[in-house]
Tab-separated table of C-alpha atoms in Angstrom:
chain	number	residue	atom	x	y	z
H	1	MET	CA	5.116	9.595	-22.307
H	2	SER	CA	3.515	12.465	-22.188
H	3	GLU	CA	6.674	15.222	-23.499
H	4	ASN	CA	5.102	17.322	-20.213
H	5	ILE	CA	6.333	14.647	-17.891
H	6	THR	CA	10.296	14.583	-16.183
H	7	VAL	CA	11.295	11.249	-15.302
H	8	PHE	CA	14.171	11.324	-12.830
H	9	ARG	CA	16.254	8.513	-12.177
H	10	THR	CA	18.528	9.703	-9.103
H	11	PRO	CA	17.623	11.498	-5.842
H	12	GLU	CA	20.063	13.882	-6.465
H	13	ASP	CA	18.466	15.312	-9.769
H	14	MET	CA	15.264	14.409	-7.937
H	15	ARG	CA	15.434	16.545	-4.916
H	16	ALA	CA	17.271	19.417	-7.099
H	17	HIS	CA	14.117	19.897	-9.182
H	18	SER	CA	11.854	19.242	-6.043
H	19	GLU	CA	13.716	21.991	-4.145
H	20	ARG	CA	13.316	24.485	-7.051
H	21	ALA	CA	9.692	24.139	-6.887
H	22	ARG	CA	9.487	24.535	-3.187
H	23	SER	CA	11.762	27.509	-3.078
H	24	ALA	CA	8.834	29.117	-5.647
H	25	GLY	CA	6.076	28.313	-2.970
H	26	SER	CA	4.985	24.875	-4.869
H	27	ARG	CA	3.147	22.476	-2.923
H	28	VAL	CA	4.750	19.372	-3.660
H	29	ALA	CA	2.690	15.945	-3.186
H	30	LEU	CA	4.027	12.069	-3.779
H	31	VAL	CA	2.280	9.092	-4.869
H	32	PRO	CA	4.526	6.023	-3.938
H	33	THR	CA	4.271	3.148	-6.271
H	34	MET	CA	5.825	-0.006	-7.481
H	35	GLY	CA	4.274	0.775	-10.519
H	36	ALA	CA	1.870	-2.069	-12.590
H	37	LEU	CA	-0.960	0.987	-11.979
H	38	HIS	CA	-4.456	0.514	-12.105
H	39	ALA	CA	-7.720	2.462	-11.049
H	40	GLY	CA	-6.900	2.233	-7.226
H	41	HIS	CA	-3.001	4.180	-7.678
H	42	LEU	CA	-5.010	6.652	-10.403
H	43	SER	CA	-7.686	8.040	-7.470
H	44	LEU	CA	-5.091	8.205	-5.367
H	45	VAL	CA	-3.167	10.223	-8.305
H	46	ASP	CA	-6.256	11.962	-9.242
H	47	TYR	CA	-6.849	12.913	-5.090
H	48	ALA	CA	-2.963	13.951	-4.722
H	49	ARG	CA	-3.198	16.503	-8.318
H	50	ALA	CA	-6.250	18.701	-6.719
H	51	GLN	CA	-3.860	19.148	-3.302
H	52	SER	CA	-0.269	20.332	-4.956
H	53	ASP	CA	1.000	22.341	-7.754
H	54	LEU	CA	4.043	19.897	-7.998
H	55	LEU	CA	2.775	16.067	-8.365
H	56	VAL	CA	5.556	13.590	-8.221
H	57	VAL	CA	4.851	9.644	-8.906
H	58	SER	CA	7.534	7.096	-8.102
H	59	ILE	CA	7.655	4.200	-9.725
H	60	PHE	CA	10.222	1.548	-8.015
H	61	VAL	CA	10.250	-2.260	-7.496
H	62	ASN	CA	11.859	-2.037	-4.424
H	63	PRO	CA	13.699	-5.577	-3.495
H	64	LEU	CA	13.810	-4.422	0.546
H	65	GLN	CA	10.508	-5.022	0.986
H	66	PHE	CA	10.034	-8.952	-0.510
H	67	ASP	CA	10.126	-12.102	1.542
H	68	ARG	CA	10.230	-14.380	-1.650
H	69	ALA	CA	12.937	-14.183	-4.271
H	70	ASP	CA	9.715	-15.630	-6.534
H	71	ASP	CA	7.432	-13.088	-6.129
H	72	LEU	CA	9.980	-10.088	-6.630
H	73	ASP	CA	10.413	-11.933	-9.658
H	74	ALA	CA	7.137	-12.386	-10.882
H	75	TYR	CA	5.677	-9.011	-9.991
H	76	PRO	CA	4.348	-7.092	-13.486
H	77	ARG	CA	6.351	-4.181	-14.331
H	78	THR	CA	4.679	-2.187	-16.917
H	79	TRP	CA	6.609	1.281	-17.441
H	80	GLU	CA	4.899	2.067	-20.491
H	81	ALA	CA	1.179	1.754	-19.840
H	82	ASP	CA	2.391	3.338	-16.637
H	83	SER	CA	3.978	6.628	-18.156
H	84	ALA	CA	0.310	7.101	-20.353
H	85	LEU	CA	-1.839	6.727	-17.316
H	86	CYS	CA	0.685	9.090	-15.208
H	87	ALA	CA	0.194	11.377	-18.317
H	88	ALA	CA	-3.353	11.110	-18.897
H	89	HIS	CA	-3.766	12.000	-14.896
H	90	GLY	CA	-1.558	14.931	-14.980
H	91	VAL	CA	1.499	13.953	-13.111
H	92	ASP	CA	4.259	16.502	-13.346
H	93	VAL	CA	7.559	14.115	-12.522
H	94	ILE	CA	7.909	10.413	-12.822
H	95	TYR	CA	10.802	9.616	-10.112
H	96	ALA	CA	12.144	6.261	-10.960
H	97	PRO	CA	15.598	5.831	-9.759
H	98	THR	CA	17.101	2.416	-10.467
H	99	ALA	CA	18.265	-0.176	-8.183
H	100	HIS	CA	21.985	1.043	-7.735
H	101	ALA	CA	20.656	4.691	-6.846
H	102	MET	CA	18.608	3.192	-4.397
H	103	TYR	CA	20.853	0.957	-3.059
H	104	PRO	CA	24.680	1.485	-4.549
H	105	GLU	CA	27.275	-0.637	-3.272
H	106	GLY	CA	27.658	-0.638	0.654
H	107	PHE	CA	24.341	0.523	1.442
H	108	ALA	CA	23.706	-0.905	5.099
H	109	SER	CA	20.862	1.136	6.885
H	110	LYS	CA	17.408	0.619	7.283
H	111	VAL	CA	14.693	2.386	9.101
H	112	SER	CA	12.426	0.154	11.512
H	113	VAL	CA	9.216	1.338	13.233
H	114	ALA	CA	8.554	-0.748	16.188
H	115	GLY	CA	4.749	-2.170	17.680
H	116	LEU	CA	2.718	-1.200	14.570
H	117	VAL	CA	4.855	-4.113	12.466
H	118	GLU	CA	4.255	-7.285	14.908
H	119	GLY	CA	1.391	-8.284	13.785
H	120	LEU	CA	-1.298	-8.650	10.749
H	121	CYS	CA	1.263	-9.344	7.423
H	122	GLY	CA	4.687	-8.371	9.758
H	123	ALA	CA	3.976	-11.926	11.973
H	124	HIS	CA	4.050	-13.559	8.394
H	125	ARG	CA	6.624	-11.462	6.288
H	126	PRO	CA	9.603	-10.623	8.815
H	127	GLY	CA	11.267	-7.699	7.452
H	128	HIS	CA	9.063	-6.841	5.010
H	129	PHE	CA	7.623	-3.039	7.018
H	130	ASP	CA	11.388	-2.448	7.539
H	131	GLY	CA	11.942	-2.455	3.645
H	132	VAL	CA	9.122	-0.359	3.307
H	133	THR	CA	10.176	2.608	6.080
H	134	THR	CA	13.227	2.218	4.284
H	135	VAL	CA	12.440	2.825	0.787
H	136	VAL	CA	9.679	5.452	1.759
H	137	SER	CA	12.109	7.206	3.828
H	138	LYS	CA	14.656	7.404	1.094
H	139	LEU	CA	11.555	8.333	-1.671
H	140	PHE	CA	10.537	11.166	1.098
H	141	ASN	CA	14.328	12.338	1.151
H	142	ALA	CA	14.608	12.610	-2.739
H	143	VAL	CA	11.007	13.952	-3.389
H	144	ARG	CA	10.734	16.399	-0.396
H	145	PRO	CA	6.932	16.116	-0.745
H	146	HIS	CA	4.748	18.509	1.649
H	147	LEU	CA	1.838	15.363	1.348
H	148	ALA	CA	2.281	12.010	0.468
H	149	VAL	CA	-0.694	9.714	0.114
H	150	PHE	CA	-1.366	6.378	0.296
H	151	GLY	CA	-4.431	4.078	-0.019
H	152	GLU	CA	-5.769	1.930	2.878
H	153	LYS	CA	-6.024	-1.294	1.339
H	154	ASP	CA	-2.452	-1.699	2.453
H	155	TYR	CA	-4.050	-0.328	6.279
H	156	GLN	CA	-0.849	-2.064	8.030
H	157	GLN	CA	1.646	0.085	5.763
H	158	LEU	CA	-0.418	3.208	6.187
H	159	LYS	CA	-0.432	3.399	10.267
H	160	VAL	CA	3.480	2.520	9.946
H	161	ILE	CA	4.435	5.357	7.319
H	162	SER	CA	2.094	7.443	9.624
H	163	ARG	CA	3.880	7.118	12.402
H	164	MET	CA	7.668	6.899	11.102
H	165	ALA	CA	6.732	10.594	9.646
H	166	ARG	CA	5.525	11.882	13.110
H	167	ASP	CA	8.382	10.279	14.690
H	168	LEU	CA	10.929	11.504	13.046
H	169	ASP	CA	9.702	14.715	12.351
H	170	MET	CA	9.743	14.649	8.429
H	171	GLY	CA	7.580	16.949	7.758
H	172	VAL	CA	5.316	14.834	5.656
H	173	GLU	CA	1.370	15.040	6.501
H	174	VAL	CA	0.597	11.331	5.396
H	175	VAL	CA	-2.786	10.467	3.533
H	176	GLY	CA	-4.803	7.491	3.784
H	177	ARG	CA	-7.130	7.327	0.904
H	178	PRO	CA	-10.560	4.577	0.606
H	179	THR	CA	-9.605	1.522	-0.762
H	180	PHE	CA	-10.420	1.342	-4.613
H	181	ARG	CA	-12.622	-1.677	-5.833
H	182	GLU	CA	-13.466	-3.747	-8.762
H	183	ALA	CA	-17.248	-3.412	-9.102
H	184	ASP	CA	-18.089	-7.033	-7.632
H	185	GLY	CA	-16.087	-5.622	-4.789
H	186	LEU	CA	-12.151	-6.994	-4.748
H	187	ALA	CA	-10.297	-4.809	-3.539
H	188	MET	CA	-8.049	-3.602	-6.889
H	189	SER	CA	-4.376	-4.858	-6.489
H	190	SER	CA	-1.482	-5.418	-8.632
H	191	ARG	CA	-1.076	-8.736	-7.982
H	192	ASN	CA	-4.608	-9.616	-9.076
H	193	VAL	CA	-3.714	-9.823	-12.824
H	194	ARG	CA	-2.089	-13.271	-11.315
H	195	LEU	CA	-5.151	-15.060	-10.306
H	196	SER	CA	-6.797	-17.323	-12.991
H	197	PRO	CA	-10.403	-16.761	-13.975
H	198	GLU	CA	-11.559	-19.683	-11.097
H	199	GLU	CA	-9.062	-18.135	-8.371
H	200	ARG	CA	-10.369	-14.413	-9.277
H	201	LYS	CA	-14.133	-16.130	-8.754
H	202	HIS	CA	-13.310	-17.417	-5.524
H	203	ALA	CA	-11.208	-14.200	-4.325
H	204	LEU	CA	-13.998	-12.641	-3.718
H	205	CYS	CA	-14.328	-14.508	-0.614
H	206	LEU	CA	-12.279	-11.512	1.213
H	207	ARG	CA	-15.047	-9.285	0.914
H	208	ARG	CA	-17.539	-11.619	1.763
H	209	ALA	CA	-15.633	-12.229	5.133
H	210	LEU	CA	-15.020	-8.226	5.328
H	211	ASP	CA	-18.856	-7.878	4.723
H	212	LYS	CA	-20.368	-10.959	7.220
H	213	ALA	CA	-18.077	-9.303	10.408
H	214	GLN	CA	-19.533	-6.045	9.360
H	215	GLU	CA	-23.074	-7.082	9.375
H	216	LEU	CA	-22.764	-8.979	12.456
H	217	ALA	CA	-21.012	-5.655	14.165
H	218	GLY	CA	-23.876	-3.651	12.298
H	219	GLN	CA	-26.281	-6.211	14.098
H	220	GLY	CA	-24.565	-5.262	17.661
H	221	HIS	CA	-22.496	-8.166	18.413
H	222	ARG	CA	-19.022	-7.010	19.983
H	223	ASP	CA	-17.235	-10.046	20.710
H	224	ALA	CA	-14.520	-9.623	18.174
H	225	ALA	CA	-13.465	-13.746	18.386
H	226	ALA	CA	-17.220	-14.320	17.145
H	227	LEU	CA	-16.844	-12.018	14.446
H	228	LYS	CA	-13.388	-13.382	13.739
H	229	ASP	CA	-15.198	-17.067	13.429
H	230	ALA	CA	-18.334	-15.930	11.196
H	231	ALA	CA	-15.572	-14.303	8.646
H	232	ALA	CA	-13.303	-16.802	8.647
H	233	GLN	CA	-15.684	-19.661	7.584
H	234	GLU	CA	-16.302	-17.437	4.360
H	235	ILE	CA	-12.935	-17.760	3.733
H	236	GLU	CA	-12.840	-21.717	4.860
H	237	GLN	CA	-15.724	-22.813	2.785
H	238	THR	CA	-14.391	-21.102	-0.706
H	239	PRO	CA	-12.612	-23.874	-2.610
H	240	GLY	CA	-8.841	-23.187	-3.049
H	241	ALA	CA	-8.814	-20.297	-0.464
H	242	ARG	CA	-6.227	-21.029	2.205
H	243	LEU	CA	-6.837	-18.280	5.716
H	244	GLU	CA	-2.588	-17.287	6.483
H	245	TYR	CA	-4.304	-14.646	8.933
H	246	LEU	CA	-7.821	-12.458	10.102
H	247	GLU	CA	-7.506	-9.901	12.693
H	248	VAL	CA	-9.834	-7.270	14.809
H	249	VAL	CA	-7.722	-5.090	15.539
H	250	ASP	CA	-7.423	-1.594	17.261
H	251	ALA	CA	-8.208	0.668	14.219
H	252	ASP	CA	-4.883	3.486	15.134
H	253	ASN	CA	-2.350	1.206	16.829
H	254	LEU	CA	-3.248	-1.998	15.155
H	255	ALA	CA	-3.735	-4.002	18.662
H	256	PRO	CA	-5.798	-7.319	18.641
H	257	LEU	CA	-9.183	-6.567	20.283
H	258	SER	CA	-11.240	-8.722	22.562
H	259	SER	CA	-14.507	-6.565	21.844
H	260	LEU	CA	-15.292	-3.721	19.929
H	261	ASP	CA	-15.123	-0.676	22.227
H	262	GLY	CA	-13.801	1.799	19.687
H	263	PRO	CA	-12.944	2.507	16.262
H	264	ALA	CA	-12.145	-1.194	14.936
H	265	ARG	CA	-11.253	-2.960	12.124
H	266	MET	CA	-11.269	-6.525	10.336
H	267	ALA	CA	-7.812	-7.415	8.699
H	268	LEU	CA	-7.073	-10.299	6.798
H	269	ALA	CA	-4.519	-12.206	4.119
H	270	VAL	CA	-5.769	-14.907	1.772
H	271	TRP	CA	-3.396	-17.661	-0.213
H	272	LEU	CA	-5.289	-18.041	-3.795
H	273	GLY	CA	-3.191	-20.880	-5.556
H	274	SER	CA	0.442	-18.762	-5.394
H	275	THR	CA	-0.983	-15.402	-4.848
H	276	ARG	CA	-1.531	-13.312	-1.964
H	277	LEU	CA	-4.304	-11.079	-1.122
H	278	ILE	CA	-5.314	-8.951	1.782
H	279	ASP	CA	-7.785	-6.648	2.551
H	280	ASN	CA	-9.487	-4.467	5.456
H	281	ASP	CA	-12.446	-2.344	6.989
H	282	ALA	CA	-13.865	-1.084	9.497
H	283	LEU	CA	-16.268	-2.380	11.823
H	284	ASN	CA	-17.497	0.344	13.591
């Protein structure tokens, strides 16, 4: 790891460093991650680098947002590789708190956002978004960023965090950046490494489903049910793929839509073997 990168393990140390930078007039940016960095993360890092004087990448596999112990245990942890990538992309600080530093004995608080968490992933992963908003609020409190950058692949997460920051007057500008994709269209995800070669090939059904819906929307089809049916067929005819949900929602408030009368998003979650993948894209 580059000797130019500072690593902090406690919120107190991180906050003290950030406060010194802010007092000196520096603009602080944060890219929150759970590690296992890939080109999608690095696109966020590069954007944040250009917008800031002090760039912090957090690496913390957050147990509160996992609804399955096996998923938490299997989540890839690649500290050496992550550190090297951060160094290569000009990161100033890695904030990598321990689980005890984040959730000491007796920890009993949580941050919840109503409404936006009820559908999509929230309907299938009870408590997940409470875990996300709780950890991100703690990251914001420790890092004290002016700007925080998230990917649109986790679109519901982006909207939930944006709402939290706005509602709670956190003073953080939350920015979403476009989903970064492999050359064949698969959305980059740390979970992709868990796909077998056959599952990796079949995972392209997510992109095909979105493409089909976008094609029909581009031809003037406005009925959401018809778009969903056409997209779902792409999943259903793919060997080994199991559709968890596929929805057309308002791009801002995530409410289910019956027709495309304004900015809309299609979002879906698909299981391939034991790996759960999500994706989404604009329909108009």
